[in-house]
GROMACS .gro file of C-alpha atoms in nm:
model
  232
    1MET     CA    1  -4.030  -5.955  -3.395
    2GLY     CA    2  -4.083  -5.689  -3.119
    3VAL     CA    3  -4.212  -5.953  -2.879
    4PHE     CA    4  -3.898  -6.155  -2.933
    5ALA     CA    5  -3.687  -5.854  -2.861
    6GLY     CA    6  -3.852  -5.778  -2.553
    7THR     CA    7  -3.822  -6.137  -2.427
    8THR     CA    8  -3.438  -6.140  -2.507
    9ALA     CA    9  -3.389  -5.818  -2.300
   10ALA     CA   10  -3.602  -5.944  -1.999
   11ALA     CA   11  -3.392  -6.236  -1.991
   12CYS     CA   12  -3.082  -6.051  -2.002
   13VAL     CA   13  -3.186  -5.840  -1.699
   14THR     CA   14  -3.302  -6.132  -1.508
   15SER     CA   15  -2.980  -6.331  -1.560
   16SER     CA   16  -2.782  -6.005  -1.466
   17LEU     CA   17  -2.942  -5.988  -1.146
   18ALA     CA   18  -2.923  -6.353  -1.049
   19LEU     CA   19  -2.518  -6.343  -1.116
   20THR     CA   20  -2.283  -6.266  -0.841
   21PRO     CA   21  -1.985  -6.098  -0.997
   22THR     CA   22  -1.648  -6.251  -0.909
   23THR     CA   23  -1.496  -5.902  -0.900
   24PRO     CA   24  -1.632  -5.674  -0.628
   25PHE     CA   25  -1.761  -5.323  -0.716
   26SER     CA   26  -1.496  -5.033  -0.645
   27SER     CA   27  -1.495  -4.662  -0.719
   28ASN     CA   28  -1.135  -4.705  -0.850
   29LYS     CA   29  -1.178  -5.014  -1.079
   30ARG     CA   30  -1.362  -5.103  -1.400
   31THR     CA   31  -1.598  -5.399  -1.361
   32THR     CA   32  -1.737  -5.630  -1.622
   33ILE     CA   33  -2.055  -5.853  -1.552
   34THR     CA   34  -2.105  -6.130  -1.797
   35THR     CA   35  -2.415  -6.350  -1.802
   36SER     CA   36  -2.437  -6.705  -1.896
   37SER     CA   37  -2.583  -6.613  -2.233
   38SER     CA   38  -2.332  -6.513  -2.470
   39LYS     CA   39  -2.599  -6.239  -2.605
   40CYS     CA   40  -2.622  -6.032  -2.289
   41ARG     CA   41  -2.289  -5.858  -2.162
   42ILE     CA   42  -2.335  -5.564  -1.924
   43ARG     CA   43  -2.033  -5.321  -1.848
   44ALA     CA   44  -2.046  -5.089  -1.553
   45THR     CA   45  -1.787  -4.834  -1.516
   46HIS     CA   46  -1.734  -4.614  -1.242
   47HIS     CA   47  -1.521  -4.318  -1.305
   48GLN     CA   48  -1.265  -4.214  -1.014
   49ASN     CA   49  -1.277  -3.836  -1.092
   50LEU     CA   50  -1.618  -3.682  -1.139
   51THR     CA   51  -1.482  -3.307  -1.180
   52ALA     CA   52  -1.553  -3.166  -1.500
   53PHE     CA   53  -1.258  -2.934  -1.488
   54PRO     CA   54  -0.986  -3.070  -1.253
   55SER     CA   55  -0.765  -2.786  -1.081
   56THR     CA   56  -0.441  -2.781  -0.889
   57SER     CA   57  -0.533  -2.456  -0.710
   58HIS     CA   58  -0.424  -2.428  -0.355
   59LEU     CA   59  -0.762  -2.341  -0.277
   60PHE     CA   60  -0.863  -2.701  -0.300
   61TYR     CA   61  -0.546  -2.878  -0.242
   62ALA     CA   62  -0.403  -2.808   0.117
   63LYS     CA   63  -0.094  -3.010   0.050
   64SER     CA   64   0.049  -2.763  -0.214
   65LEU     CA   65   0.033  -2.482   0.059
   66ARG     CA   66   0.340  -2.641   0.227
   67THR     CA   67   0.550  -2.657  -0.110
   68THR     CA   68   0.501  -2.293  -0.199
   69LYS     CA   69   0.721  -1.998  -0.072
   70PRO     CA   70   0.621  -1.789   0.186
   71ARG     CA   71   0.405  -1.489   0.073
   72ILE     CA   72   0.304  -1.163   0.219
   73PHE     CA   73  -0.059  -1.189   0.326
   74LEU     CA   74  -0.289  -0.876   0.257
   75PRO     CA   75  -0.370  -0.789   0.606
   76HIS     CA   76   0.014  -0.756   0.685
   77LEU     CA   77   0.039  -0.535   0.360
   78ILE     CA   78  -0.258  -0.331   0.454
   79ALA     CA   79  -0.129  -0.277   0.820
   80SER     CA   80   0.219  -0.181   0.681
   81LEU     CA   81   0.041   0.093   0.441
   82GLU     CA   82  -0.155   0.233   0.745
   83GLN     CA   83   0.132   0.333   0.951
   84VAL     CA   84   0.092   0.676   1.089
   85ASP     CA   85   0.416   0.878   1.012
   86GLN     CA   86   0.497   1.248   1.096
   87THR     CA   87   0.674   1.475   0.877
   88TYR     CA   88   0.812   1.826   0.904
   89ILE     CA   89   0.685   2.098   0.666
   90MET     CA   90   0.859   2.458   0.642
   91VAL     CA   91   0.722   2.741   0.456
   92LYS     CA   92   1.048   2.916   0.364
   93PRO     CA   93   1.107   3.298   0.391
   94ASP     CA   94   0.991   3.361   0.019
   95GLY     CA   95   0.648   3.187   0.096
   96VAL     CA   96   0.596   3.373   0.402
   97GLN     CA   97   0.673   3.715   0.227
   98ARG     CA   98   0.451   3.626  -0.063
   99GLY     CA   99   0.145   3.545   0.164
  100VAL     CA  100   0.092   3.188   0.044
  101VAL     CA  101   0.102   3.044   0.403
  102GLY     CA  102  -0.264   2.990   0.424
  103ASP     CA  103  -0.291   2.832   0.088
  104ILE     CA  104  -0.005   2.581   0.175
  105ILE     CA  105  -0.166   2.478   0.494
  106SER     CA  106  -0.512   2.452   0.330
  107ARG     CA  107  -0.370   2.198   0.098
  108PHE     CA  108  -0.262   1.960   0.368
  109GLU     CA  109  -0.586   2.000   0.570
  110LYS     CA  110  -0.799   1.938   0.273
  111LYS     CA  111  -0.596   1.629   0.219
  112GLY     CA  112  -0.692   1.509   0.547
  113PHE     CA  113  -0.374   1.517   0.757
  114LYS     CA  114  -0.352   1.625   1.110
  115LEU     CA  115  -0.168   1.959   1.222
  116THR     CA  116   0.013   1.888   1.554
  117GLY     CA  117   0.255   2.191   1.557
  118LEU     CA  118   0.247   2.520   1.403
  119LYS     CA  119   0.473   2.850   1.458
  120LEU     CA  120   0.619   3.155   1.301
  121TYR     CA  121   0.992   3.142   1.382
  122GLN     CA  122   1.304   3.352   1.289
  123CYS     CA  123   1.571   3.075   1.212
  124SER     CA  124   1.914   3.092   1.348
  125LYS     CA  125   2.231   3.026   1.148
  126ASP     CA  126   2.337   2.737   1.381
  127LEU     CA  127   2.002   2.581   1.343
  128ALA     CA  128   1.973   2.620   0.957
  129GLU     CA  129   2.309   2.458   0.943
  130GLU     CA  130   2.203   2.168   1.168
  131HIS     CA  131   1.897   2.122   0.944
  132TYR     CA  132   2.077   2.125   0.620
  133LYS     CA  133   2.400   1.937   0.763
  134ASP     CA  134   2.378   1.658   0.488
  135LEU     CA  135   2.412   1.954   0.213
  136LYS     CA  136   2.714   2.110   0.396
  137LEU     CA  137   2.977   2.011   0.129
  138LYS     CA  138   2.776   2.148  -0.154
  139SER     CA  139   2.879   2.475  -0.333
  140PHE     CA  140   2.541   2.631  -0.254
  141PHE     CA  141   2.553   2.561   0.108
  142PRO     CA  142   2.640   2.915   0.201
  143LYS     CA  143   2.346   3.071  -0.006
  144LEU     CA  144   2.108   2.826   0.114
  145ILE     CA  145   2.194   2.929   0.477
  146ASP     CA  146   2.154   3.281   0.421
  147TYR     CA  147   1.816   3.237   0.246
  148ILE     CA  148   1.658   3.025   0.519
  149THR     CA  149   1.779   3.289   0.785
  150SER     CA  150   1.687   3.596   0.574
  151GLY     CA  151   1.328   3.618   0.710
  152PRO     CA  152   1.086   3.407   0.907
  153VAL     CA  153   0.971   3.071   0.850
  154VAL     CA  154   0.657   2.890   0.948
  155CYS     CA  155   0.728   2.554   1.089
  156MET     CA  156   0.470   2.278   1.086
  157ALA     CA  157   0.449   1.928   1.208
  158TRP     CA  158   0.190   1.697   1.040
  159GLU     CA  159   0.066   1.348   1.120
  160GLY     CA  160  -0.104   1.085   0.913
  161VAL     CA  161  -0.085   0.752   0.736
  162GLY     CA  162   0.173   0.783   0.449
  163VAL     CA  163   0.224   1.151   0.518
  164VAL     CA  164   0.570   1.166   0.420
  165ALA     CA  165   0.544   1.035   0.076
  166SER     CA  166   0.205   1.215   0.026
  167ALA     CA  167   0.353   1.559   0.115
  168ARG     CA  168   0.617   1.532  -0.113
  169LYS     CA  169   0.364   1.465  -0.387
  170LEU     CA  170   0.176   1.758  -0.273
  171ILE     CA  171   0.484   1.987  -0.283
  172GLY     CA  172   0.632   1.879  -0.597
  173ALA     CA  173   0.971   1.847  -0.763
  174THR     CA  174   1.251   2.049  -0.628
  175ASP     CA  175   1.281   2.251  -0.944
  176PRO     CA  176   0.933   2.419  -0.977
  177LEU     CA  177   0.974   2.417  -1.346
  178GLN     CA  178   0.967   2.036  -1.344
  179ALA     CA  179   0.694   2.021  -1.082
  180GLU     CA  180   0.351   1.915  -1.211
  181PRO     CA  181   0.073   2.156  -1.216
  182GLY     CA  182  -0.155   2.124  -0.907
  183THR     CA  183   0.150   2.094  -0.678
  184ILE     CA  184   0.248   2.375  -0.446
  185ARG     CA  185   0.569   2.436  -0.647
  186GLY     CA  186   0.418   2.356  -0.967
  187ASP     CA  187   0.164   2.640  -0.896
  188LEU     CA  188   0.333   2.900  -0.696
  189ALA     CA  189   0.730   2.895  -0.770
  190VAL     CA  190   0.937   2.944  -1.066
  191GLN     CA  191   1.313   2.905  -0.933
  192THR     CA  192   1.478   2.633  -0.729
  193GLY     CA  193   1.639   2.896  -0.498
  194ARG     CA  194   1.305   3.025  -0.424
  195ASN     CA  195   1.058   2.698  -0.421
  196ILE     CA  196   0.862   2.827  -0.112
  197VAL     CA  197   0.854   2.507   0.111
  198HIS     CA  198   1.029   2.231   0.258
  199GLY     CA  199   0.918   1.873   0.336
  200SER     CA  200   1.085   1.583   0.507
  201ASP     CA  201   1.208   1.320   0.272
  202SER     CA  202   1.160   1.009   0.498
  203PRO     CA  203   0.973   0.916   0.834
  204GLU     CA  204   1.306   0.889   1.014
  205ASN     CA  205   1.407   1.247   0.898
  206GLY     CA  206   1.047   1.367   0.975
  207LYS     CA  207   1.094   1.274   1.336
  208ARG     CA  208   1.449   1.403   1.352
  209GLU     CA  209   1.343   1.761   1.192
  210ILE     CA  210   1.014   1.783   1.411
  211ALA     CA  211   1.250   1.727   1.725
  212LEU     CA  212   1.501   1.986   1.568
  213TRP     CA  213   1.236   2.270   1.518
  214PHE     CA  214   0.993   2.223   1.803
  215LYS     CA  215   1.058   2.215   2.169
  216GLU     CA  216   0.890   2.000   2.433
  217GLY     CA  217   0.529   2.101   2.478
  218GLU     CA  218   0.496   2.275   2.141
  219LEU     CA  219   0.319   1.977   1.983
  220CYS     CA  220  -0.049   1.886   2.056
  221GLU     CA  221  -0.202   1.571   2.060
  222TRP     CA  222  -0.564   1.573   1.958
  223THR     CA  223  -0.830   1.387   1.754
  224PRO     CA  224  -0.989   1.561   1.479
  225VAL     CA  225  -1.369   1.489   1.459
  226LEU     CA  226  -1.352   1.403   1.086
  227THR     CA  227  -1.106   1.097   1.137
  228PRO     CA  228  -1.382   0.833   1.104
  229TRP     CA  229  -1.464   1.004   0.759
  230LEU     CA  230  -1.099   0.989   0.645
  231ARG     CA  231  -1.003   0.618   0.788
  232GLU     CA  232  -1.193   0.304   0.823
   0.00000   0.00000   0.00000
């Protein structure tokens, strides 16, 4: 019986090789090869898709990129985050009187920002009013002006990537009792009217306030030797 089975299989193979199919092979069609013998039938199937897990990801199909909405690419996002800004930081009269100027400067230095301007200055009433002009209609405005002009202040210009937002975090909330521990106001102050330090609230105000408090030639352009260890 084994001999008969082997003979039949051989005959099928021989017959199949001798047959010319009427339908040509194609990678997109199913082809059936039938021998003259009703006992032998070979089916050959070619699959169009050989991928085990088909994906519609834009990484594999370039066409889909044309149908998606415009997106912000990572290099552009990084470039916007690395914009160098300037901010004006002022140690108010209470900070000077309490002797915490060095501590405040040290916090900005340790963060990695660059000091470009520094001076001890007795603020005039006109300058104080110009600096706080956005608060002119507030009921506390006269007291604020008296406070800022009551003694010398320390004027500072700082430069760095994201320096305005970062400086605001280092300073803490306006109300020292709401400021987080570790911030300047959270560690050193207890009352809004004596909150030690001022910081610009936007890059635009940073430039405006620096121009207001510093004269031409009072700012220094220099490159700290630690810059390569602070930024890539």
